[in-house]
Amino acid sequence: MFGSVRKPGYVKSRAAGPSEISELQVWITSADSECDSYPSLTSDESYELTVDQPNAVLKASKVWGALRGLETFSQLVYEDAYGAKNINSTTISDFPRFAHRGILLDTSRHFLPIKVILANLEAMAMNKFNVFHWHIVDDPSFPYLSRTFPQLSQQGAYHPYTHVYTPADVKMIIEFARLRGIRVIPEFDTPGHTQSWGKGQKDLLTPCYSGTTPSGTFGPVNPILNTTYSFMRQLFSEISSVFPDAYVHLGGDEVDFSCWRSNPDIQNFMEQQGFGQDYSKLESFYIQKLKGYMIWQEVFDNGLKPDTLIHVWKGNQQQYKDEMANITSAGYHTLLSTPWYLNRISYGQDWQGVYRADPQDFKGTEAQKKLVIGGEACLWGEYVDATNLTPRLWPRASAVAERLWSAKEVTDISDAYSRLSMHRCRLVERGIPAEPLFTSFCPHEYKGV
Amino acid sequence: MSATLRLALLLLAVAVCQGYQSNDIDEEDELVYEPSKYGSLWPLPQKVRVSEVSFKLPSASFKIVDAKESSAGPSCSLLQNAYRRYYEYMFGSVRKPGYVKSRAAGPSEISELQVWITSADSECDSYPSLTSDESYELTVDQPNAVLKASKVWGALRGLETFSQLVYEDAYGAKNINSTTISDFPRFAHRGILLDTSRHFLPIKVILANLEAMAMNKFNVFHWHIVDDPSFPYLSRTFPQLSQQGAYHPYTHVYTPADVKMIIEFARLRGIRVIPEFDTPGHTQSWGKGQKDLLTPCYSGTTPSGTFGPVNPILNTTYSFMRQLFSEISSVFPDAYVHLGGDEVDFSCWRSNPDIQNFMEQQGFGQDYSKLESFYIQKLLDIVTTTQKGYMIWQEVFDNGVKLKPDTVVHVWMGNRVEEEMQNVTEAGYTTILSSPWYLDYISYGQDWQKYYKVEPLSFKGTEAQKKLVIGGEACLWGEYVDATNLTPRLWPRASAVAERLWSAKEVTDISDAYSRLSMHRCRLVERGIPAEPLFTSFCPHEYKGV
């Protein structure tokens, strides 16, 4: 708020003038502020903000609400014609519409230096996002330095020293996120999307066959070997200790069956199991065993069953709405990403289409709609790295941020344009190179290249 | 929550959908990365022979010097600056204990690049022009590498090429292979258009992109400096134009000093700066500081309060233009100015009674393109008296305006491009092409390929006609672009255009281009230019910014 002000020196105590507010008091009302906890899906992010004399007061049950309220307070401050900082008398009562408001970043297609990840966590906090879905490994590279299996990154990373995330790096990112009320959910996507895993872990992937001989290429994780599951158990045990969030994303997308089909051992197994030619049964077999190896220690006591959370990402507009309807009618909790694939760029103000998509916009009962716990804006990395990530993500992701936080009725595009333009200039002033919405200018333009 | 009692809940991404288009996996043909025999050269020189013989480059004592016989010497600051710049590019990352002044060259070393300007007039202190000689010959062999060029412009191009031949071996030492190159550009006009009216671009960004242009052998900066939304050009003759018309009269303007700096920075890199003061349309911001310049629109019989294109019927308009273009011609040294002339909306003219009268008097009927021609004609005459040649957007030609023979017609519209190229060259005008290279039109995927595949001379015409096509420009219009996203949006996509305009017509192998361009892109990043990735990949030295 005051970084740009040239103050001669900080004045420790000074009586407040007649029309001044010189203090913002932050009041955590709950006995357990959760200050040293990690944020979770059920964290209370609500707050009340009263800006009036003698002091402004920010009241929240937990520290998470206070973080959200501080951001809001900072957005109320403006400069008058004299360049002096002002704020208007305001009363705000706020809480998020959806509890899971995330951003997916992909650090496998391109390695993302820590600096970029941290800068984007900053930007997320400015937009009240609360989940960093870290798609950390995939086919092209394995940058996660595992203590249990260091050869995974030794062999699988783009470069074992310069293009890895060490345990210290991961710790730093998790803590940086926590201090901003952001959960870090890692995704270790299997059984597909695992080419880079096979480099450092012999026999993990299925050898593909050309007729009766191995072709030399590899396919998805081999679901019929016991070694596969003992590897997964050890790896996920490490992952669950490194990443404190209650959730891990297991991926499970885009499994190409052709390699499995070509492998005689797998063909035998399919026969033994009575799966016929239906390889999706083999995939289910794998996923069930994976889940089975997770350590179930405690039942989540807020009504959310220890259940599968379905992440909807495919299809066009009508299809994803049908999908949301189907999944919720089957009783599953769901997250929406389909209309928010921000890696899909196009010419013009595409933030508007992003803004209009609503996760509860499908035919279903109230109970069904309650099963939608939020959504995620995804920035897949095929064409994205540190050179262009931040302007590509912001302020387009801000449109998703409002859709997931604000009330369903907040849909006026012109009003949104006005507020978002100013919010964008504020992001720029705070050092985030958020790109312009349209022809315009900011009082303080971005100073980088 | 205690560490032992932790529940790992599960998230599954379910691809249950029937798998329709929107977010499917990338179905593009994946270009298999195989190293090119040309290494990382970009754009590909006309003639290259690289051998297997390699030499070491001693970073601590490597020198770039003027050859004894060169017509350029220590007073040629353009070359001296270039030597320093390229030394920094090639050896900047090396941690040298100190520069070793003299040291005998080892057996497999090349310790000197000699630059030999062969023409008596090196043109060292001149401004580059359309007819500048950018050709050069480069011989990398012992005892010294030699770069021979007629003029300094060729030397600049050759220095870039030389720097692209340097590579690091397994020991991190700088190496270069024995190479012979003979090179010159296919097209003489290879430009980039930047728009500083839709969004103000701080000087830093313009300079950084001039640097990147030089690394890609671009030689024209088409500065679309003013337009409807803002007028950032601080005119000495009419300071109120920016005072009233800029987004902010102090923080969002280009002062005379700024403009001078940009022009000189460009000159030192062999880049021409061609300003565009687009009229009679695209001038909303001009009217803020110049009363009576724009046409008042009418709602029936009363002025509506809004304004249209420049008012072509007042004498004051032409005396204003005369003074402004007189200033422009002295501030911008290039032989050409771009006068715009595109997208003139006739509805405001049509609504104005004085203009209606004028149309009658002139016998133009209802044909407002005749009024447009009337204006342009007078403007062209004014500009001619300032001793400048002019470039205009294609509409001016399409509308039948009488143009000087050396007018450059800028083809930009997306429809009927080949027909337009045919017509313009048939009428005898020099032409530059931008239609397929509007880089502001972003889309998902490797769109650099479609820019690369363009063949500017693919229209039906005689040899003589084809010779009239002097080049092209990649345009980055500013509606959605400013300092936050300009550089990654421009590079390396514009590099595809760079090779199409420099290299030989037959250089079309996309896989080979992918290999060289990927490496060229990493080099841009190493040199501090945030050029975005082509596809899934990595650079040994990633971009260190945000």
Coordinates of N, CA and C in Angstrom, one line a residue, chain A residues 108-111 113 115-116 119 140 158-159 162-163 185 193 240-241 243-254 287 291 294-300 305-316 319 323 335 337-339 341 343-349 381-388 390-392 424 428 431 433-443 445-449, chain B residues 1-28 195 197-202 204-205 208-209 228-230 246-248 251-252 438-448 477-489 491 493 521 525 528-546:
Chain A
S108 N 6.9 -29.9 -15.9 CA 7.6 -31.0 -16.7 C 7.8 -30.6 -18.1
R109 N 6.8 -30.0 -18.8 CA 7.0 -29.7 -20.2 C 8.1 -28.6 -20.3
H110 N 8.1 -27.7 -19.4 CA 9.3 -26.8 -19.2 C 9.6 -26.7 -17.7
F111 N 10.8 -26.6 -17.4 CA 11.2 -26.4 -16.0 C 10.9 -25.0 -15.7
P113 N 11.8 -22.1 -13.1 CA 12.7 -21.7 -11.9 C 11.8 -21.3 -10.7
K115 N 11.9 -18.8 -8.8 CA 11.5 -17.4 -8.8 C 10.1 -17.2 -9.4
V116 N 9.9 -17.9 -10.5 CA 8.6 -17.8 -11.3 C 7.5 -18.4 -10.5
A119 N 6.7 -16.0 -7.6 CA 6.0 -14.8 -8.1 C 4.6 -15.1 -8.4
P140 N 7.9 -35.5 -20.4 CA 9.1 -35.0 -20.9 C 10.2 -34.9 -19.8
Y158 N 15.5 -32.7 -17.1 CA 16.2 -32.1 -18.2 C 17.7 -32.0 -17.9
H159 N 18.0 -31.6 -16.6 CA 19.4 -31.6 -16.2 C 19.4 -31.9 -14.7
T162 N 20.7 -28.4 -12.6 CA 20.1 -27.1 -12.9 C 18.6 -27.1 -13.1
H163 N 18.0 -28.3 -13.4 CA 16.6 -28.4 -13.7 C 15.9 -29.3 -12.8
I185 N -1.0 -28.8 -3.7 CA -1.4 -30.2 -4.0 C -0.5 -30.7 -5.2
H193 N 1.5 -40.7 -18.9 CA 2.3 -39.5 -18.7 C 3.6 -39.8 -17.8
S240 N 3.7 -38.2 0.6 CA 2.8 -37.7 1.6 C 3.5 -37.1 2.8
S241 N 4.8 -37.4 3.0 CA 5.5 -36.8 4.1 C 6.0 -35.4 3.7
F243 N 4.7 -33.4 1.2 CA 3.7 -32.4 0.9 C 2.6 -32.6 2.0
P244 N 2.5 -31.6 2.9 CA 1.6 -31.7 4.0 C 0.1 -31.6 3.7
D245 N -0.3 -31.3 2.5 CA -1.8 -31.2 2.2 C -2.4 -32.5 2.3
A246 N -3.7 -32.5 2.7 CA -4.4 -33.7 2.8 C -4.7 -34.4 1.5
Y247 N -4.5 -33.8 0.4 CA -4.8 -34.4 -0.9 C -3.5 -34.5 -1.7
V248 N -3.5 -35.6 -2.6 CA -2.5 -35.8 -3.6 C -3.3 -36.0 -4.9
H249 N -2.9 -35.4 -6.0 CA -3.6 -35.7 -7.2 C -2.9 -36.8 -7.9
L250 N -3.7 -37.9 -8.3 CA -3.1 -39.1 -8.9 C -3.1 -39.1 -10.4
G251 N -3.7 -38.1 -11.0 CA -3.7 -38.0 -12.4 C -4.6 -39.0 -13.0
G252 N -4.1 -40.0 -13.7 CA -5.0 -41.1 -14.3 C -5.5 -40.7 -15.6
D253 N -5.0 -39.7 -16.3 CA -5.6 -39.2 -17.5 C -4.9 -39.8 -18.7
E254 N -5.5 -39.8 -19.8 CA -5.0 -40.0 -21.2 C -4.1 -41.3 -21.2
I287 N -5.5 -48.4 -10.7 CA -5.9 -47.3 -9.9 C -6.4 -47.7 -8.5
K291 N -4.8 -46.8 -4.9 CA -5.6 -46.2 -3.8 C -5.4 -47.1 -2.6
M294 N -2.6 -46.5 -0.4 CA -2.6 -45.3 0.4 C -2.9 -45.6 1.9
I295 N -2.4 -44.8 2.7 CA -2.6 -45.1 4.1 C -3.8 -44.4 4.7
W296 N -4.8 -45.2 5.0 CA -6.0 -44.6 5.5 C -6.0 -44.6 7.0
Q297 N -5.8 -43.4 7.6 CA -5.6 -43.3 9.0 C -6.8 -42.7 9.7
E298 N -7.5 -41.9 9.0 CA -8.4 -41.0 9.8 C -9.6 -40.7 8.9
V299 N -10.7 -40.6 9.5 CA -11.9 -40.2 8.6 C -12.0 -38.7 8.7
F300 N -12.2 -38.1 7.6 CA -12.4 -36.6 7.5 C -13.8 -36.3 8.1
K305 N -16.6 -37.4 2.5 CA -16.2 -38.7 2.7 C -14.8 -38.8 2.1
P306 N -14.0 -39.8 2.6 CA -12.6 -40.0 2.0 C -12.9 -40.6 0.6
D307 N -13.1 -39.8 -0.3 CA -13.7 -40.2 -1.6 C -12.9 -39.6 -2.7
T308 N -13.2 -40.1 -3.8 CA -12.6 -39.6 -5.0 C -13.2 -38.3 -5.4
L309 N -12.3 -37.3 -5.7 CA -12.7 -36.0 -6.2 C -12.5 -36.0 -7.7
I310 N -13.5 -35.8 -8.4 CA -13.3 -35.9 -9.9 C -13.0 -34.5 -10.5
H311 N -12.0 -34.5 -11.3 CA -11.5 -33.3 -11.9 C -11.9 -33.3 -13.4
V312 N -12.9 -32.4 -13.7 CA -13.4 -32.4 -15.1 C -12.6 -31.5 -15.9
W313 N -12.1 -32.0 -17.0 CA -11.3 -31.1 -17.9 C -11.5 -31.3 -19.4
K314 N -12.2 -32.3 -19.8 CA -12.3 -32.5 -21.2 C -13.6 -32.0 -21.8
G315 N -13.6 -31.9 -23.1 CA -14.9 -31.6 -23.8 C -15.2 -30.2 -24.1
N316 N -16.2 -30.0 -24.9 CA -16.7 -28.6 -25.2 C -17.7 -28.2 -24.2
Q319 N -20.6 -30.5 -23.4 CA -20.2 -31.8 -22.8 C -19.8 -31.7 -21.4
E323 N -21.2 -33.6 -18.2 CA -20.3 -34.4 -17.4 C -20.5 -34.0 -15.9
L335 N -14.5 -31.0 -9.4 CA -13.8 -29.7 -9.7 C -13.9 -29.4 -11.1
S337 N -12.4 -27.7 -14.6 CA -11.3 -26.9 -15.3 C -11.5 -26.7 -16.7
T338 N -12.5 -27.4 -17.3 CA -12.7 -27.4 -18.8 C -12.7 -26.0 -19.4
P339 N -13.5 -25.1 -19.0 CA -13.5 -23.8 -19.7 C -12.3 -22.9 -19.3
Y341 N -8.8 -23.7 -19.4 CA -7.5 -24.1 -19.9 C -6.8 -22.9 -20.5
N343 N -3.9 -22.2 -21.1 CA -2.8 -22.4 -22.1 C -3.3 -22.3 -23.5
R344 N -4.7 -22.4 -23.6 CA -5.3 -22.3 -25.0 C -5.5 -20.8 -25.2
I345 N -4.5 -20.2 -25.9 CA -4.6 -18.7 -26.1 C -5.4 -18.5 -27.4
S346 N -5.9 -17.3 -27.5 CA -6.5 -16.9 -28.8 C -6.5 -15.3 -28.8
Y347 N -6.8 -14.8 -30.0 CA -6.7 -13.3 -30.1 C -7.9 -12.6 -29.5
G348 N -7.7 -11.6 -28.7 CA -8.8 -10.8 -28.2 C -9.0 -11.0 -26.7
Q349 N -10.1 -10.5 -26.2 CA -10.4 -10.4 -24.8 C -11.0 -11.8 -24.3
G381 N 2.2 -26.7 -19.9 CA 3.4 -26.1 -20.2 C 4.0 -26.3 -21.6
E382 N 3.3 -26.9 -22.6 CA 3.9 -27.1 -23.9 C 4.5 -25.9 -24.5
Y383 N 3.9 -24.7 -24.3 CA 4.3 -23.5 -25.0 C 4.6 -22.4 -23.9
V384 N 4.8 -22.8 -22.7 CA 4.9 -21.9 -21.6 C 6.2 -22.1 -20.8
D385 N 7.0 -21.1 -20.5 CA 8.0 -21.2 -19.5 C 8.2 -19.8 -18.9
A386 N 9.3 -19.6 -18.2 CA 9.5 -18.4 -17.4 C 9.4 -17.2 -18.3
T387 N 9.7 -17.3 -19.6 CA 9.7 -16.1 -20.5 C 8.3 -15.6 -20.7
N388 N 7.3 -16.4 -20.6 CA 5.9 -15.9 -21.0 C 4.8 -16.3 -20.0
T390 N 3.9 -15.6 -16.7 CA 3.2 -14.7 -15.9 C 2.2 -13.8 -16.7
P391 N 2.6 -13.2 -17.8 CA 1.6 -12.4 -18.6 C 0.5 -13.3 -19.2
R392 N 0.9 -14.6 -19.5 CA -0.2 -15.5 -20.0 C -1.2 -15.9 -19.0
R424 N -5.6 -5.1 -12.6 CA -4.4 -5.4 -13.5 C -3.3 -4.4 -13.3
V428 N 0.5 -5.0 -11.8 CA 1.8 -4.5 -12.4 C 2.6 -3.7 -11.4
G431 N 4.7 -5.5 -9.2 CA 5.8 -6.3 -9.8 C 5.3 -7.6 -10.6
P433 N 4.0 -8.9 -14.0 CA 3.7 -8.5 -15.3 C 2.5 -9.1 -15.9
A434 N 1.3 -8.6 -15.4 CA 0.0 -9.0 -15.9 C -0.2 -8.3 -17.2
E435 N -0.7 -9.0 -18.3 CA -0.8 -8.3 -19.6 C -2.1 -7.5 -19.6
P436 N -2.2 -6.5 -20.6 CA -3.3 -5.7 -20.7 C -4.6 -6.4 -21.2
L437 N -5.8 -5.9 -20.8 CA -7.0 -6.4 -21.2 C -7.3 -5.9 -22.7
F438 N -7.0 -4.6 -22.9 CA -7.2 -3.9 -24.1 C -6.4 -2.7 -24.1
T439 N -6.6 -1.9 -25.2 CA -6.0 -0.6 -25.4 C -6.2 0.2 -24.1
S440 N -5.1 0.7 -23.5 CA -5.2 1.3 -22.2 C -3.8 1.8 -21.7
F441 N -3.8 2.3 -20.5 CA -2.5 2.6 -19.9 C -2.6 2.5 -18.4
C442 N -1.5 2.3 -17.7 CA -1.4 2.3 -16.3 C -0.6 3.5 -15.9
P443 N -1.0 4.1 -14.8 CA -0.2 5.3 -14.3 C 1.3 4.9 -14.1
E445 N 3.7 2.0 -15.5 CA 3.8 0.9 -16.4 C 4.8 -0.1 -15.9
Y446 N 4.8 -1.3 -16.5 CA 5.8 -2.3 -16.1 C 7.1 -1.9 -16.5
K447 N 8.1 -2.1 -15.6 CA 9.5 -1.6 -15.9 C 10.4 -2.6 -16.4
G448 N 9.9 -3.8 -16.7 CA 10.8 -4.8 -17.2 C 10.9 -4.9 -18.7
V449 N 11.4 -6.0 -19.2 CA 11.4 -6.2 -20.7 C 10.3 -7.2 -21.1
Chain B
M1 N -2.6 -31.0 12.8 CA -2.9 -32.4 12.6 C -1.6 -33.2 12.9
S2 N -1.6 -34.2 13.7 CA -0.4 -34.9 14.0 C 0.1 -35.7 12.8
A3 N 1.4 -35.8 12.8 CA 2.1 -36.3 11.6 C 1.7 -37.7 11.3
T4 N 1.4 -38.5 12.3 CA 1.1 -39.9 12.0 C -0.3 -40.1 11.6
L5 N -1.2 -39.2 12.0 CA -2.6 -39.4 11.6 C -2.9 -38.5 10.4
R6 N -2.5 -39.0 9.3 CA -2.8 -38.2 8.1 C -3.5 -38.9 7.0
L7 N -4.4 -38.3 6.4 CA -5.1 -39.0 5.4 C -4.8 -38.5 4.1
A8 N -4.4 -39.4 3.3 CA -4.1 -39.0 1.9 C -5.4 -39.2 1.1
L9 N -6.0 -38.2 0.9 CA -7.3 -38.3 0.0 C -6.9 -38.2 -1.4
L10 N -7.8 -38.6 -2.2 CA -7.5 -38.8 -3.6 C -8.2 -37.9 -4.5
L11 N -7.5 -37.6 -5.5 CA -8.0 -36.8 -6.6 C -7.8 -37.6 -7.9
L12 N -8.8 -37.7 -8.7 CA -8.6 -38.4 -9.9 C -9.0 -37.5 -11.0
A13 N -8.2 -37.4 -12.0 CA -8.6 -36.7 -13.2 C -9.3 -37.6 -14.1
V14 N -10.6 -37.5 -14.3 CA -11.3 -38.5 -15.0 C -11.6 -37.9 -16.4
A15 N -11.0 -38.7 -17.4 CA -11.2 -38.3 -18.8 C -12.3 -39.1 -19.3
V16 N -13.5 -38.9 -18.7 CA -14.6 -39.8 -19.0 C -15.3 -39.3 -20.3
C17 N -15.1 -38.1 -20.6 CA -15.8 -37.5 -21.8 C -15.4 -38.2 -23.1
Q18 N -16.3 -38.1 -24.0 CA -16.1 -38.7 -25.3 C -14.9 -38.2 -26.1
G19 N -14.1 -37.3 -25.4 CA -12.9 -36.9 -26.0 C -13.1 -36.0 -27.2
Y20 N -13.9 -34.9 -27.1 CA -14.0 -34.0 -28.2 C -12.9 -33.0 -28.2
Q21 N -12.9 -32.1 -29.1 CA -11.8 -31.2 -29.4 C -11.2 -30.3 -28.3
S22 N -12.0 -29.6 -27.6 CA -11.5 -28.5 -26.8 C -10.2 -28.7 -26.1
N23 N -10.1 -29.6 -25.2 CA -8.9 -29.7 -24.4 C -8.1 -31.0 -24.6
D24 N -8.2 -31.5 -25.8 CA -7.5 -32.8 -26.1 C -6.0 -32.6 -26.0
I25 N -5.3 -33.7 -26.0 CA -3.9 -33.7 -26.0 C -3.4 -33.1 -27.3
D26 N -2.3 -32.5 -27.3 CA -1.7 -31.9 -28.5 C -1.6 -32.9 -29.6
E27 N -2.4 -32.6 -30.7 CA -2.3 -33.6 -31.8 C -1.5 -33.1 -32.9
E28 N -0.6 -32.1 -32.7 CA 0.2 -31.6 -33.8 C 1.3 -32.7 -34.1
D195 N 3.7 -0.8 -32.1 CA 2.6 0.2 -32.0 C 2.7 0.8 -30.6
S197 N 0.9 3.5 -29.6 CA -0.2 4.3 -29.3 C -1.3 3.5 -28.5
R198 N -1.6 2.3 -28.9 CA -2.6 1.5 -28.2 C -2.1 1.3 -26.8
H199 N -0.8 1.0 -26.6 CA -0.2 1.0 -25.3 C 1.1 1.7 -25.4
F200 N 1.4 2.5 -24.4 CA 2.7 3.2 -24.4 C 3.8 2.2 -24.1
L201 N 4.9 2.2 -24.8 CA 6.0 1.3 -24.6 C 7.2 2.0 -24.1
P202 N 7.6 1.7 -22.8 CA 8.8 2.4 -22.3 C 10.0 2.1 -23.2
K204 N 12.9 1.2 -22.6 CA 13.7 0.0 -22.3 C 13.2 -1.1 -23.2
V205 N 11.9 -1.3 -23.4 CA 11.4 -2.3 -24.2 C 11.7 -2.1 -25.6
A208 N 15.4 -3.0 -26.1 CA 15.6 -4.5 -26.0 C 15.2 -5.2 -27.3
N209 N 14.1 -4.7 -27.8 CA 13.6 -5.4 -29.1 C 14.4 -5.0 -30.3
D228 N -5.3 6.5 -32.9 CA -6.4 7.0 -32.2 C -6.3 7.2 -30.7
P229 N -5.9 6.1 -30.0 CA -5.9 6.2 -28.5 C -5.0 7.2 -27.9
S230 N -3.8 7.3 -28.4 CA -2.9 8.2 -27.7 C -1.8 8.8 -28.7
A246 N -1.5 12.6 -25.3 CA -0.8 11.4 -24.7 C -1.6 10.8 -23.6
Y247 N -1.4 9.6 -23.2 CA -2.0 9.0 -22.0 C -1.7 9.9 -20.8
H248 N -0.4 10.3 -20.7 CA 0.0 11.2 -19.7 C 1.1 12.1 -20.2
T251 N 4.7 11.1 -18.2 CA 5.2 9.8 -18.1 C 5.0 8.9 -19.3
H252 N 4.1 9.4 -20.2 CA 3.8 8.5 -21.4 C 4.1 9.2 -22.7
Y438 N 0.9 -10.9 -39.3 CA 0.3 -10.1 -38.2 C 0.5 -10.9 -36.9
L439 N 1.6 -10.6 -36.2 CA 2.0 -11.4 -35.1 C 1.1 -11.1 -33.8
D440 N 0.3 -10.1 -33.9 CA -0.6 -9.8 -32.8 C -1.7 -10.8 -32.8
Y441 N -2.0 -11.5 -33.9 CA -3.0 -12.5 -34.0 C -2.4 -13.8 -33.4
I442 N -2.5 -14.0 -32.1 CA -2.0 -15.2 -31.5 C -3.0 -16.3 -31.6
S443 N -2.5 -17.5 -31.5 CA -3.3 -18.7 -31.5 C -2.5 -19.8 -30.8
Y444 N -3.2 -20.9 -30.4 CA -2.6 -22.0 -29.7 C -1.7 -22.8 -30.6
G445 N -0.5 -23.1 -30.2 CA 0.3 -24.0 -30.9 C 1.5 -23.4 -31.6
Q446 N 2.2 -24.1 -32.4 CA 3.4 -23.7 -33.1 C 3.1 -22.8 -34.3
D447 N 2.6 -21.6 -34.1 CA 2.2 -20.8 -35.3 C 3.4 -20.3 -36.0
W448 N 4.6 -20.4 -35.4 CA 5.8 -19.9 -36.2 C 5.9 -20.6 -37.5
W477 N 0.6 -5.3 -33.6 CA -0.3 -4.2 -33.2 C -0.5 -4.3 -31.7
G478 N -0.8 -3.1 -31.1 CA -0.7 -3.0 -29.6 C -2.0 -3.1 -28.8
E479 N -3.1 -3.5 -29.4 CA -4.4 -3.6 -28.6 C -4.2 -4.5 -27.3
Y480 N -3.5 -5.6 -27.5 CA -3.4 -6.5 -26.4 C -1.9 -6.7 -25.9
V481 N -1.1 -5.7 -26.3 CA 0.3 -5.9 -26.1 C 0.9 -4.7 -25.4
D482 N 1.7 -4.9 -24.3 CA 2.5 -3.8 -23.8 C 3.8 -4.4 -23.2
A483 N 4.5 -3.7 -22.4 CA 5.8 -4.1 -21.9 C 5.7 -5.5 -21.2
T484 N 4.5 -5.8 -20.6 CA 4.4 -7.0 -19.8 C 4.5 -8.3 -20.7
N485 N 4.1 -8.2 -22.0 CA 4.0 -9.4 -22.8 C 4.6 -9.2 -24.2
L486 N 5.1 -8.1 -24.5 CA 5.6 -7.8 -25.9 C 6.7 -8.8 -26.4
T487 N 7.8 -8.8 -25.6 CA 8.9 -9.5 -26.0 C 8.7 -11.0 -26.3
P488 N 8.1 -11.7 -25.3 CA 7.8 -13.1 -25.6 C 6.8 -13.3 -26.7
R489 N 5.9 -12.3 -26.9 CA 5.0 -12.5 -28.0 C 5.6 -12.3 -29.4
W491 N 9.1 -12.7 -30.0 CA 10.2 -13.6 -30.3 C 9.9 -15.0 -29.6
R493 N 8.7 -15.9 -32.7 CA 7.8 -16.0 -33.8 C 8.3 -15.1 -35.0
R521 N 16.7 -19.7 -30.2 CA 15.8 -19.2 -29.1 C 16.5 -19.2 -27.8
V525 N 17.5 -16.1 -25.2 CA 17.2 -16.1 -23.8 C 18.5 -15.8 -23.0
G528 N 19.5 -12.4 -22.7 CA 18.6 -11.5 -21.9 C 17.3 -11.2 -22.6
I529 N 17.0 -11.8 -23.7 CA 15.7 -11.5 -24.4 C 14.7 -12.7 -24.1
P530 N 13.7 -12.4 -23.4 CA 12.7 -13.4 -23.0 C 11.9 -13.9 -24.2
A531 N 12.5 -14.7 -25.1 CA 11.9 -15.3 -26.2 C 11.2 -16.5 -25.8
E532 N 9.9 -16.7 -26.1 CA 9.1 -17.8 -25.6 C 9.5 -19.1 -26.2
P533 N 9.2 -20.3 -25.6 CA 9.6 -21.6 -26.2 C 8.7 -21.9 -27.4
L534 N 9.3 -22.8 -28.3 CA 8.6 -23.2 -29.5 C 7.7 -24.4 -29.1
F535 N 8.2 -25.2 -28.2 CA 7.5 -26.4 -27.7 C 8.1 -26.9 -26.5
T536 N 7.6 -28.1 -26.0 CA 8.2 -28.7 -24.8 C 9.7 -28.9 -25.0
S537 N 10.5 -28.4 -24.0 CA 12.0 -28.3 -24.2 C 12.6 -27.7 -23.0
F538 N 13.9 -27.5 -23.1 CA 14.6 -26.8 -22.0 C 15.8 -26.1 -22.6
C539 N 16.3 -25.0 -22.0 CA 17.5 -24.4 -22.4 C 18.5 -24.7 -21.2
P540 N 19.8 -24.8 -21.6 CA 20.8 -25.0 -20.5 C 20.8 -23.9 -19.5
H541 N 20.5 -22.7 -20.0 CA 20.4 -21.5 -19.1 C 19.0 -20.9 -19.3
E542 N 18.1 -21.2 -18.4 CA 16.8 -20.7 -18.5 C 16.7 -19.2 -18.2
Y543 N 15.6 -18.6 -18.6 CA 15.4 -17.2 -18.3 C 15.3 -16.9 -16.8
K544 N 15.9 -15.9 -16.4 CA 16.0 -15.7 -14.9 C 15.0 -14.7 -14.4
G545 N 14.1 -14.2 -15.3 CA 13.2 -13.1 -14.8 C 11.9 -13.8 -14.4
V546 N 10.9 -12.9 -14.3 CA 9.6 -13.4 -13.9 C 8.7 -13.4 -15.1

